Short mmCIF file of C-alpha atoms in Angstrom, two decimals:
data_model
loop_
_atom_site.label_atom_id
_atom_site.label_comp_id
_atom_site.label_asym_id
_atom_site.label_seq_id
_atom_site.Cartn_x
_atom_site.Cartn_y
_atom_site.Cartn_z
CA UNK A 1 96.92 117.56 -50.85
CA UNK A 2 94.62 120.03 -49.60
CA UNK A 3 92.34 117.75 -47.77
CA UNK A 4 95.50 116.40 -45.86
CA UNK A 5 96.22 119.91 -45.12
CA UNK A 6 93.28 121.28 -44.22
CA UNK A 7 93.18 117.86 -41.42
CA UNK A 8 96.54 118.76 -40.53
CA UNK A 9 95.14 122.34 -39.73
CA UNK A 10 92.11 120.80 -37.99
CA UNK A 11 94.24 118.08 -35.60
CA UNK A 12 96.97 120.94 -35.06
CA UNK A 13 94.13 123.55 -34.06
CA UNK A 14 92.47 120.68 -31.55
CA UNK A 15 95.32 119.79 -29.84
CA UNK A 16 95.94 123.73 -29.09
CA UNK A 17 92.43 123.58 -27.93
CA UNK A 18 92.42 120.49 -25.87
CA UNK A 19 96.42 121.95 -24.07
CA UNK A 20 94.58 125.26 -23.46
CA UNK A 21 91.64 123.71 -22.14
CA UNK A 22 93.46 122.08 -19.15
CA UNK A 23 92.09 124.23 -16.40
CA UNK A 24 88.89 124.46 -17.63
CA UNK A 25 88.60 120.74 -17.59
CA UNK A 26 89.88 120.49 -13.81
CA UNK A 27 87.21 122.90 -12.83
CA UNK A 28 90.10 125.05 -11.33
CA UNK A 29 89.75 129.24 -12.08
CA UNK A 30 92.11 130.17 -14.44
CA UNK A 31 93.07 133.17 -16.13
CA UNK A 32 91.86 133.38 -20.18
CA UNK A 33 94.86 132.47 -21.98
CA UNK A 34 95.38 133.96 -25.44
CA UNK A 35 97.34 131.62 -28.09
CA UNK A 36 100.53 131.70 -28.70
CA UNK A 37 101.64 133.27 -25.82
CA UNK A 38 99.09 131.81 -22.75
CA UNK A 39 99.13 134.12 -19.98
CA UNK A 40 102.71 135.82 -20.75
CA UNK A 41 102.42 137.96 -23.46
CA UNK A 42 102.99 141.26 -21.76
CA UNK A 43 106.32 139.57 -20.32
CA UNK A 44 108.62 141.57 -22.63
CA UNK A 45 106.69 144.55 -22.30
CA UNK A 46 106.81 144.81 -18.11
CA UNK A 47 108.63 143.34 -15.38
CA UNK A 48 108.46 139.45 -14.22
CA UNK A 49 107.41 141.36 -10.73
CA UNK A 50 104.85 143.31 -12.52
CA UNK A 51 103.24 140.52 -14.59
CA UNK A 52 103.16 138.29 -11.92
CA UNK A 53 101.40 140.86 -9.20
CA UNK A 54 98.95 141.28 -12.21
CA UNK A 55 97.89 138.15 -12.42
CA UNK A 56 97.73 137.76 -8.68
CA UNK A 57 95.46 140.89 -8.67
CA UNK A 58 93.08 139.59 -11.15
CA UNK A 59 92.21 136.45 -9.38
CA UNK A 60 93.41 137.01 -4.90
CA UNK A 61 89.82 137.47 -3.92
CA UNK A 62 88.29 134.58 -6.24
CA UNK A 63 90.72 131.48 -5.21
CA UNK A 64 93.53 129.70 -3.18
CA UNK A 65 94.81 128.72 -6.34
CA UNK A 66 94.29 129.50 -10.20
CA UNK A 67 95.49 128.33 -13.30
CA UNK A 68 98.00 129.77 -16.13
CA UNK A 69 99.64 128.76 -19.14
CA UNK A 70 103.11 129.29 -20.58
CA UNK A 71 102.38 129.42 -23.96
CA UNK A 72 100.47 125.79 -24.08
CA UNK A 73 102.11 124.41 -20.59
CA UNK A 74 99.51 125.29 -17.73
CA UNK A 75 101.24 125.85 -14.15
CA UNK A 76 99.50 127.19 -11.31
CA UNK A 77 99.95 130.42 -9.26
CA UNK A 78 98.97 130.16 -5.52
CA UNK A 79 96.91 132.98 -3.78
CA UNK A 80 96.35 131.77 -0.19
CA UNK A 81 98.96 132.47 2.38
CA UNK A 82 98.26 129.07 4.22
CA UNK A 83 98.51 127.22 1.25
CA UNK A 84 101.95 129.27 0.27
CA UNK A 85 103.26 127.65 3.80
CA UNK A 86 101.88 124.14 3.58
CA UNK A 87 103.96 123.75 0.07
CA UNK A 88 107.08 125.64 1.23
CA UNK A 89 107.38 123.55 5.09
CA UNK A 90 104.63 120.71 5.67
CA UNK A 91 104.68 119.66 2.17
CA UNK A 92 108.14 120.75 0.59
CA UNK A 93 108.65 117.20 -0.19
CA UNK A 94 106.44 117.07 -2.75
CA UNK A 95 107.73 120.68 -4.15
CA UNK A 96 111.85 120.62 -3.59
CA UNK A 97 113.11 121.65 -6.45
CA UNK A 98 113.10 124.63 -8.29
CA UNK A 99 112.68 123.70 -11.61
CA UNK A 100 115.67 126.11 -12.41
CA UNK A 101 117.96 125.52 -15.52
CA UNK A 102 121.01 123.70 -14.51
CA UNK A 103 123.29 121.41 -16.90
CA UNK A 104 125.94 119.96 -15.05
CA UNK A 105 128.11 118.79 -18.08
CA UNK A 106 127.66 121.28 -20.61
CA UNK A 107 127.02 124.15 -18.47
CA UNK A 108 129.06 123.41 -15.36
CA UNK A 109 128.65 126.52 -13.61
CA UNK A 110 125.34 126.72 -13.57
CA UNK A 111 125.10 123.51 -11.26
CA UNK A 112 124.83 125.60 -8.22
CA UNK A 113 122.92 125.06 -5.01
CA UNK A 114 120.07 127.61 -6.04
CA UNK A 115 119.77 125.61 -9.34
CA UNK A 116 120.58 122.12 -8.40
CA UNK A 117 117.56 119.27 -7.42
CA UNK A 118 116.79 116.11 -5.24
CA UNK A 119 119.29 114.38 -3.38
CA UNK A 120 122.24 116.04 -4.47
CA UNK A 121 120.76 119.44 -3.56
CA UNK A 122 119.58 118.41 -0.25
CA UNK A 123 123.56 116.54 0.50
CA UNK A 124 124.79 120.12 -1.15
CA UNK A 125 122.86 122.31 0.93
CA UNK A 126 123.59 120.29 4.32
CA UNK A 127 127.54 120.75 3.58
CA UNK A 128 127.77 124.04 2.86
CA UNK A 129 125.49 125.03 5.81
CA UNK A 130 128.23 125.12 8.29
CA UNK A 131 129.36 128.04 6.67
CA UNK A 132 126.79 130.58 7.37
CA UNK A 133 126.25 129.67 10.97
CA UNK A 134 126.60 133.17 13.23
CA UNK A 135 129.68 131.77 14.70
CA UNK A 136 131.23 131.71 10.84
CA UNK A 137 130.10 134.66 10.16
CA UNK A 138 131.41 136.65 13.14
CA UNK A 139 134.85 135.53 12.27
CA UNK A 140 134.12 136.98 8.81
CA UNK A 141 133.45 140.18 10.17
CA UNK A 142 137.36 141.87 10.54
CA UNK A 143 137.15 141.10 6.58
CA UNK A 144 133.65 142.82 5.78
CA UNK A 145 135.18 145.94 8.75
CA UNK A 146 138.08 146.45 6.47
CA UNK A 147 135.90 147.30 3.66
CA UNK A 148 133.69 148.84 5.37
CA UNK A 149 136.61 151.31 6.09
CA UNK A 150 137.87 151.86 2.68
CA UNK A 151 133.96 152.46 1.82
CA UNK A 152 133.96 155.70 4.41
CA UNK A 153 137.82 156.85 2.99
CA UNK A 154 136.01 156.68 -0.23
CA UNK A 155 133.06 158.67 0.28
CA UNK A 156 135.17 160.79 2.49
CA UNK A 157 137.09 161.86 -0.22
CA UNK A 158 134.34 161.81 -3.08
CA UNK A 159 132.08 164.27 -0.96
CA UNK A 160 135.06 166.29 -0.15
CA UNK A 161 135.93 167.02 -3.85
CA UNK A 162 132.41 167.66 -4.26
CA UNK A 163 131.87 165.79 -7.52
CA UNK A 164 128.34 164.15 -7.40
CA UNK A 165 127.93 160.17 -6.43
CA UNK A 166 126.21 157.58 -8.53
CA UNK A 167 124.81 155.26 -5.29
CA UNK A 168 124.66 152.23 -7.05
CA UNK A 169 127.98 152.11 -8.60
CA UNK A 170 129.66 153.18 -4.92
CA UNK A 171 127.40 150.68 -2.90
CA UNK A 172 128.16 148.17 -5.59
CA UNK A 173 131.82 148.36 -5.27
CA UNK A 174 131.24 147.85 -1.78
CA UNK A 175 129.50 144.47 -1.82
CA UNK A 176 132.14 143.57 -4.62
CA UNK A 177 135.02 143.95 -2.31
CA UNK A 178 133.29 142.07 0.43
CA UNK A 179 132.22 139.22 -1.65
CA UNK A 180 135.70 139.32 -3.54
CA UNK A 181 137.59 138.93 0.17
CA UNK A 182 134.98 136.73 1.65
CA UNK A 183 134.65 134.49 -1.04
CA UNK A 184 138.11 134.24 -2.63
CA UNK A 185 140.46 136.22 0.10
CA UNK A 186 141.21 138.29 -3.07
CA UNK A 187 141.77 142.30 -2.46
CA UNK A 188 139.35 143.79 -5.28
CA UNK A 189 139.78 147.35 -4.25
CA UNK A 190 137.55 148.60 -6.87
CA UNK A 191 137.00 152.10 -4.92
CA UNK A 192 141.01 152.71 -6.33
CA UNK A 193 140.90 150.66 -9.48
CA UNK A 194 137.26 150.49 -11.00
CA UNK A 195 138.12 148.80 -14.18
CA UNK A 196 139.17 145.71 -12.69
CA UNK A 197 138.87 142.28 -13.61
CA UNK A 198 136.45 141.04 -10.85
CA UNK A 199 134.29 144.13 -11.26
CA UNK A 200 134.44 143.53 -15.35
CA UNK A 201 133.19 140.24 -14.67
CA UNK A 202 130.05 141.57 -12.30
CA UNK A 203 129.25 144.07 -14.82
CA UNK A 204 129.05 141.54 -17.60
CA UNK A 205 126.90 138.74 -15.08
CA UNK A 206 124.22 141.64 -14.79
CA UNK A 207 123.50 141.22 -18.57
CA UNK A 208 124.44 137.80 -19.94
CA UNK A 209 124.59 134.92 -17.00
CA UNK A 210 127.82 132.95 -18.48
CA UNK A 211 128.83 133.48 -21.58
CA UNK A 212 132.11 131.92 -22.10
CA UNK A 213 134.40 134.19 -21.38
CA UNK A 214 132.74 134.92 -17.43
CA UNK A 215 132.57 131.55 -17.30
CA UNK A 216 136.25 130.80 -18.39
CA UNK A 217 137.41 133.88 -15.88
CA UNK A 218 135.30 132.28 -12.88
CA UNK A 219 136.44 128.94 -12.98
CA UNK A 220 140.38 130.08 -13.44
CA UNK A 221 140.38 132.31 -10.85
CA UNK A 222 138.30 129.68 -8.24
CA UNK A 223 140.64 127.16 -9.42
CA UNK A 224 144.04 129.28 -9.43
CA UNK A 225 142.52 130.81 -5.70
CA UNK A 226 142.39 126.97 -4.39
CA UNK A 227 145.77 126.13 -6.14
CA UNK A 228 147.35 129.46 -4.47
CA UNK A 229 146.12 128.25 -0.68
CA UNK A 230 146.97 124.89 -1.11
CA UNK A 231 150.34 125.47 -2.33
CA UNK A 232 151.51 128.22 0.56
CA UNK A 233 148.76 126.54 3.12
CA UNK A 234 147.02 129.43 3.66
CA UNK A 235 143.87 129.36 6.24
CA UNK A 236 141.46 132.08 6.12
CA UNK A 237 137.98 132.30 7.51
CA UNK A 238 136.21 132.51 4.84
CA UNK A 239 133.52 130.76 2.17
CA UNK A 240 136.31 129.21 -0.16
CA UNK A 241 138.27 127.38 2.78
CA UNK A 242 135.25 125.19 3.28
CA UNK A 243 134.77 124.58 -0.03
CA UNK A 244 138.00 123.63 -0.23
CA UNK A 245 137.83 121.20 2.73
CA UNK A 246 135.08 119.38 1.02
CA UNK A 247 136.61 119.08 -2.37
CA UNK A 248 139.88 117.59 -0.43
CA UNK A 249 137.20 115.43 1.62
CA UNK A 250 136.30 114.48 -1.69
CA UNK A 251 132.59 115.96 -1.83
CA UNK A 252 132.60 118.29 -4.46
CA UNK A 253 135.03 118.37 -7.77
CA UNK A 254 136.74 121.52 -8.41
CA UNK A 255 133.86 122.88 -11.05
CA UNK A 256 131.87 122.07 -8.56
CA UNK A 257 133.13 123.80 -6.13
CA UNK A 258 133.69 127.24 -9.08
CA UNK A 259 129.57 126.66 -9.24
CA UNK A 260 128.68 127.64 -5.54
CA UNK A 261 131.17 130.09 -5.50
CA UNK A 262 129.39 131.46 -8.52
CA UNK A 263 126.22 131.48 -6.70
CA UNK A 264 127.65 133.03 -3.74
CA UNK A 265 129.27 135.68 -5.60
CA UNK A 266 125.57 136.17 -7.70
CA UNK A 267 123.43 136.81 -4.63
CA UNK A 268 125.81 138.26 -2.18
CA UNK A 269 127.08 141.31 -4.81
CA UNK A 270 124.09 142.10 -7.04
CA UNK A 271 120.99 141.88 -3.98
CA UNK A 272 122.92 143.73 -1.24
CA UNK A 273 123.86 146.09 -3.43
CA UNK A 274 120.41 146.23 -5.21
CA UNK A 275 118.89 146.47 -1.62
CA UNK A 276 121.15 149.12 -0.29
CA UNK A 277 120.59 151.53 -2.60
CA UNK A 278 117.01 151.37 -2.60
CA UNK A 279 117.29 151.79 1.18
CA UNK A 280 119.41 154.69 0.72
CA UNK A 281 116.81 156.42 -2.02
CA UNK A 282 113.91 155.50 0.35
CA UNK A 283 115.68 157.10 3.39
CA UNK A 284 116.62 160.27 1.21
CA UNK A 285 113.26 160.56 0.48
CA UNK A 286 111.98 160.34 4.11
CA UNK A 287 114.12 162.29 6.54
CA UNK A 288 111.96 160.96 9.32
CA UNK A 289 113.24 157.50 8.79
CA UNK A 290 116.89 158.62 8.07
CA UNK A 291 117.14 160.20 10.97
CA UNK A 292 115.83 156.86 13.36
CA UNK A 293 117.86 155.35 11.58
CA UNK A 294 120.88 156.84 12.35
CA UNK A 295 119.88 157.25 15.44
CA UNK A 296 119.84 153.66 15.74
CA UNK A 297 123.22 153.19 14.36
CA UNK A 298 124.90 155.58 16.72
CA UNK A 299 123.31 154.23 19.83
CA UNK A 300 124.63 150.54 18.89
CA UNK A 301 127.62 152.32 18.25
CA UNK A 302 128.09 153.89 21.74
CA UNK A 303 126.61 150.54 23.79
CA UNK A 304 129.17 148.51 21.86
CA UNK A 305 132.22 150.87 22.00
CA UNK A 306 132.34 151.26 18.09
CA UNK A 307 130.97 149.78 14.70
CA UNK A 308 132.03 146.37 16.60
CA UNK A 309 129.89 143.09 15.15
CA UNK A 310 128.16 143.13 18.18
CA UNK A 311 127.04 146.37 17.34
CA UNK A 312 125.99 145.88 13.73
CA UNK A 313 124.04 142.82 15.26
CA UNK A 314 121.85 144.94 17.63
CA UNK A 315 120.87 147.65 14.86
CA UNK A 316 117.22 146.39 15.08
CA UNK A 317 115.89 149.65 13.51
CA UNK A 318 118.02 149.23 10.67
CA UNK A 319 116.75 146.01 9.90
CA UNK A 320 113.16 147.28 9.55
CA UNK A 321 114.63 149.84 7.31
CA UNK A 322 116.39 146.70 5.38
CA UNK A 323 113.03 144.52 5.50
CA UNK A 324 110.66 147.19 4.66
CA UNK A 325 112.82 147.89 1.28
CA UNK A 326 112.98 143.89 0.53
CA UNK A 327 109.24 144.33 0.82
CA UNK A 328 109.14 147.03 -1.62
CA UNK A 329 111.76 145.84 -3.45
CA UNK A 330 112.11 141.93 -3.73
CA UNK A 331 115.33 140.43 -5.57
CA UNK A 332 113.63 137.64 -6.09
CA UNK A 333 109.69 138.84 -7.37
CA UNK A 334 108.48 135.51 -8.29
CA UNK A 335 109.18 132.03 -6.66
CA UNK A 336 108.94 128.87 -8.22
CA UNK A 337 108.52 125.23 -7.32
CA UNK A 338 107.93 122.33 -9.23
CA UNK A 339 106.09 118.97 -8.22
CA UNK A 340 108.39 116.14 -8.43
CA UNK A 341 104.88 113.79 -7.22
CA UNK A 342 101.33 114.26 -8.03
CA UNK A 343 99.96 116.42 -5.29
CA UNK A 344 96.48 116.98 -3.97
CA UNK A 345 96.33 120.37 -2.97
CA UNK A 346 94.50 120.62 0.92
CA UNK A 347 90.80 120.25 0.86
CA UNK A 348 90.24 120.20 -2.47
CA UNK A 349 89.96 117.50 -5.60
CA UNK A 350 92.32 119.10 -7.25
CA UNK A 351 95.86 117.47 -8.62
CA UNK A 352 99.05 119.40 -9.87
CA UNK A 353 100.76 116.57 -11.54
CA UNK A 354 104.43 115.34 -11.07
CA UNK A 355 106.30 118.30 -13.12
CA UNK A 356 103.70 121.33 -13.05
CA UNK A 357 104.95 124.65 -12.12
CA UNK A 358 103.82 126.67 -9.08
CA UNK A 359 104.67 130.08 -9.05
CA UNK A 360 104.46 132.21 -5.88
CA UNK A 361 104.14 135.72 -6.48
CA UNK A 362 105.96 137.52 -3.68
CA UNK A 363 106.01 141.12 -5.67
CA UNK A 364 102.18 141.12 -5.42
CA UNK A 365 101.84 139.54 -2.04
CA UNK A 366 104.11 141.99 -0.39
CA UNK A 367 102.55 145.40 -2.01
CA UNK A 368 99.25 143.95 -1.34
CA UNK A 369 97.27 146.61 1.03
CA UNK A 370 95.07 143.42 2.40
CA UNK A 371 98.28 142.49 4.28
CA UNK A 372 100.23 146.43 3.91
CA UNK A 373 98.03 149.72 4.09
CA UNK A 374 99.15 152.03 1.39
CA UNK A 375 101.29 149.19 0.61
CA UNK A 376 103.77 151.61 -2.19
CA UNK A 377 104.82 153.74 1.21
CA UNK A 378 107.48 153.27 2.53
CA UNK A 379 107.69 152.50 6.08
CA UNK A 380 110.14 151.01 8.35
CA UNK A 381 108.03 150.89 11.01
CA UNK A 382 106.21 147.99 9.76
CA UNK A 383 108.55 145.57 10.65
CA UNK A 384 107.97 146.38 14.15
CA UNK A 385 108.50 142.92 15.69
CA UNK A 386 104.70 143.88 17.63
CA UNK A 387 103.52 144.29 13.87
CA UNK A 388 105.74 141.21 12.23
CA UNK A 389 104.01 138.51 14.95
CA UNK A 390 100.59 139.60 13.85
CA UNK A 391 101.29 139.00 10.32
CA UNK A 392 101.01 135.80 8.46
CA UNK A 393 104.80 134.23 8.13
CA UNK A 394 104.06 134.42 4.09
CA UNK A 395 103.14 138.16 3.86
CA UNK A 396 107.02 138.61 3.64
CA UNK A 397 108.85 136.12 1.29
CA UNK A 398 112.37 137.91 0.50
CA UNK A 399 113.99 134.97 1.81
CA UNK A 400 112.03 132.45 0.91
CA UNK A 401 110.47 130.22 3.41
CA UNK A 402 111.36 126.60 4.46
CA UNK A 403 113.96 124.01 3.77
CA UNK A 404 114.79 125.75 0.27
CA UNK A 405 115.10 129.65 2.12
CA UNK A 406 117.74 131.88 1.25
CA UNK A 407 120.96 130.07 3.23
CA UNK A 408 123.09 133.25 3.33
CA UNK A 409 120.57 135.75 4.66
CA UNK A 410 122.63 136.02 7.87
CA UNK A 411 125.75 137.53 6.01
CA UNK A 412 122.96 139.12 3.07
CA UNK A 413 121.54 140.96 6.21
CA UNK A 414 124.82 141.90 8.10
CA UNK A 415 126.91 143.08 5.00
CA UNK A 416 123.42 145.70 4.09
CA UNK A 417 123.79 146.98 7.73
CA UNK A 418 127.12 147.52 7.66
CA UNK A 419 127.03 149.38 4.00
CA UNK A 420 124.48 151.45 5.03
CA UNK A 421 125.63 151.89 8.83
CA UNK A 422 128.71 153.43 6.97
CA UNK A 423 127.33 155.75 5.39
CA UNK A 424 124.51 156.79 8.11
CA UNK A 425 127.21 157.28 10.60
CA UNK A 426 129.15 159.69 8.11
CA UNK A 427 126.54 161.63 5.73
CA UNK A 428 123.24 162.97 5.26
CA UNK A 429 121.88 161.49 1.91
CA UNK A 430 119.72 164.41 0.47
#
């Protein structure tokens, strides 16, 4: 018995060996990994973002491309900006999917066009295109206005009163109300009634991703939403009447259809509102930048005859304000791809196999001062379009890049201007 259990020791301790050996075989640089953990054993003691612009740190200067392991499964991390675009454009086909957890019977909802992979991804993503074209989205904009307006009352009467403001909670009823109307053509209101269902249920998606009562809520109220406009054939220009032409077209099922308006609702509430209040705390903290800003603001304002859509669209300064805090401040630090084909990475011998991870670490890349001087400053003026075009495309990620890129960041973009135009227009944040 002891012999068979001192072998059983030996084989289990050789095969831990031989996984963790992987990189070191492939002659690729890798990072030491330490057993049982690989190269992730800090990750519940700091940020993805951190760990991630750690490792990138450790190894930028030495490689393209080095190796990690998660716990005994190596992946690879990718340090060369050329190399970045080469797998997110030229070679995407070899690197479309995400690799992202998605269960499409169990776990319905989580079948969502950020999750979902292959074919039905790419037939996914082509459909629900149409939807964020600029012509879409200008006919969204009397919706996003209106809240826009009850946003100002609010403050209006907050700052009157003189009680103090918590940012995020006020900027984060904002983006609910405009996702809530834009998505569903439901009237959230959560500046008057804060407890509300809909903002219940974003509270609860910022700390477990559906559990089954969010889960149970979202699908009843896409599916009682689609039953209410079919029955009184209501039109609106909005998110949910395509998704309701395609499930009558007979392209998407009705969970199907509750899954992208989940993934609507996840990155249009939580990364505006994520983004605008960072912009807001970087601008009170530089006075200098507040003030172009609202400069910039005001001047659309007066060539434009108001806070028109035209004028939110020519806000250019703003933007760099918006861009220069995604820099700072990704809402998505780390990118990942996985292989679905063995692929030999660009003038090299190297091979990451049909299934390997590649992670892409955008926190690192984009507070790297090889690419950003004093890259922890803020500073708008960076995303000068003289100082974007001599840039490589990669130094700035916040969308993504390529085929797979963020598909709402027209309406991500144009809600954060109008949030923060709001307030600029109104108040001096001190």
């Amino acid at each position: 018995m002891l012999l068979e259990l001192t072998l059983l020791g030996a084989t289990i301790l050789l095969f831990i060996k031989f996984k963790l050996s992987y990189w070191h075989r492939q002659n690729v640089p890798f990072i030491k990994p330490r057993f049982p953990y690989g190269n992730f054993k800090d990750a519940g003691l700091i940020s993805t973002a951190e760990l991630a612009a750690k490792q990138y740190n450790a190894m930028k200067d030495r490689a393209p491309f080095f190796g990690l392991y998660f716990f005994l499964q190596p992946l690879v991390m990718i340090t060369d900006l050329d190399l970045i675009k080469t797998i997110f454009i030229k070679d995407f086909n070899f690197f479309p999917d995400r690799g992202a957890y998605h269960n499409a019977r169990d776990d319905p909802l989580s079948a969502h066009l950020f999750n979902i992979e292959g074919n039905k991804w790419r037939s996914l993503r082509a459909r629900l295109t149409p939807t964020f074209t600029s012509g879409k989205i200008r006919l969204m904009f009397p919706t996003l206005k209106a809240v826009g307006d009850n946003f100002s009352e609010y403050l209006t009467k907050i700052v009157g009163s003189g009680a103090d403001i918590e940012v995020k909670d006020t900027v984060a009823r904002f983006t609910m109300d405009v996702i809530g109307s834009c998505a569903f053509g439901i009237e959230c209101n959560t500046f008057e009634e804060p407890d509300s269902q809909f903002r219940q249920l974003g509270n609860k998606l910022r700390t477990k991703l559906l559990n089954d009562d969010v889960a149970s809520f979202f699908y009843k109220l896409v599916a009682d939403t689609i039953a209410y406009r079919e029955a009184n054939s209501i039109e609106r220009n909005d998110f949910m009447s395509l998704l309701i032409a395609l499930k009558n077209q007979g392209d998407l099922t009705l969970v199907e259809a509750a899954a992208q308006s989940l993934v609507f609702f996840l990155a249009g509430f939580e990364t505006s509102s994520s983004n605008q209040t960072y912009c807001l705390y970087e601008l009170a903290l530089n006075p200098q930048w507040q003030e172009k800003a609202r400069s910039c603001v005001l001047h659309a304002m007066e060539k434009h005859g108001g806070l028109t859509y035209e004028a939110v669209n020519d806000m250019k300064y703003l933007d760099q304000c918006i861009n220069e805090t995604l820099r700072l401040y990704p809402s998505v630090p780390l990118l990942e791809r996985k292989a679905t084909q063995d692929y030999q990475v660009p003038n090299s011998n190297v091979i990451i196999p049909n299934g390997m991870k590649v992670h892409i670490p955008i926190y690192g890349i984009q507070r790297d001062e090889q690419y950003y001087p004093d890259p922890t400053v803020f500073n708008p003026d960076r995303f000068h379009p003289e100082k974007v075009a001599k840039r490589h495309p990669c130094t700035f990620l916040s969308f993504g890049e390529g085929p797979r890129n963020c598909i709402g960041k027209r309406f991500g973009m144009l809600q954060s201007r109008l949030g923060l135009a709001t307030v600029l227009i109104n108040f001096w944040i001190l």
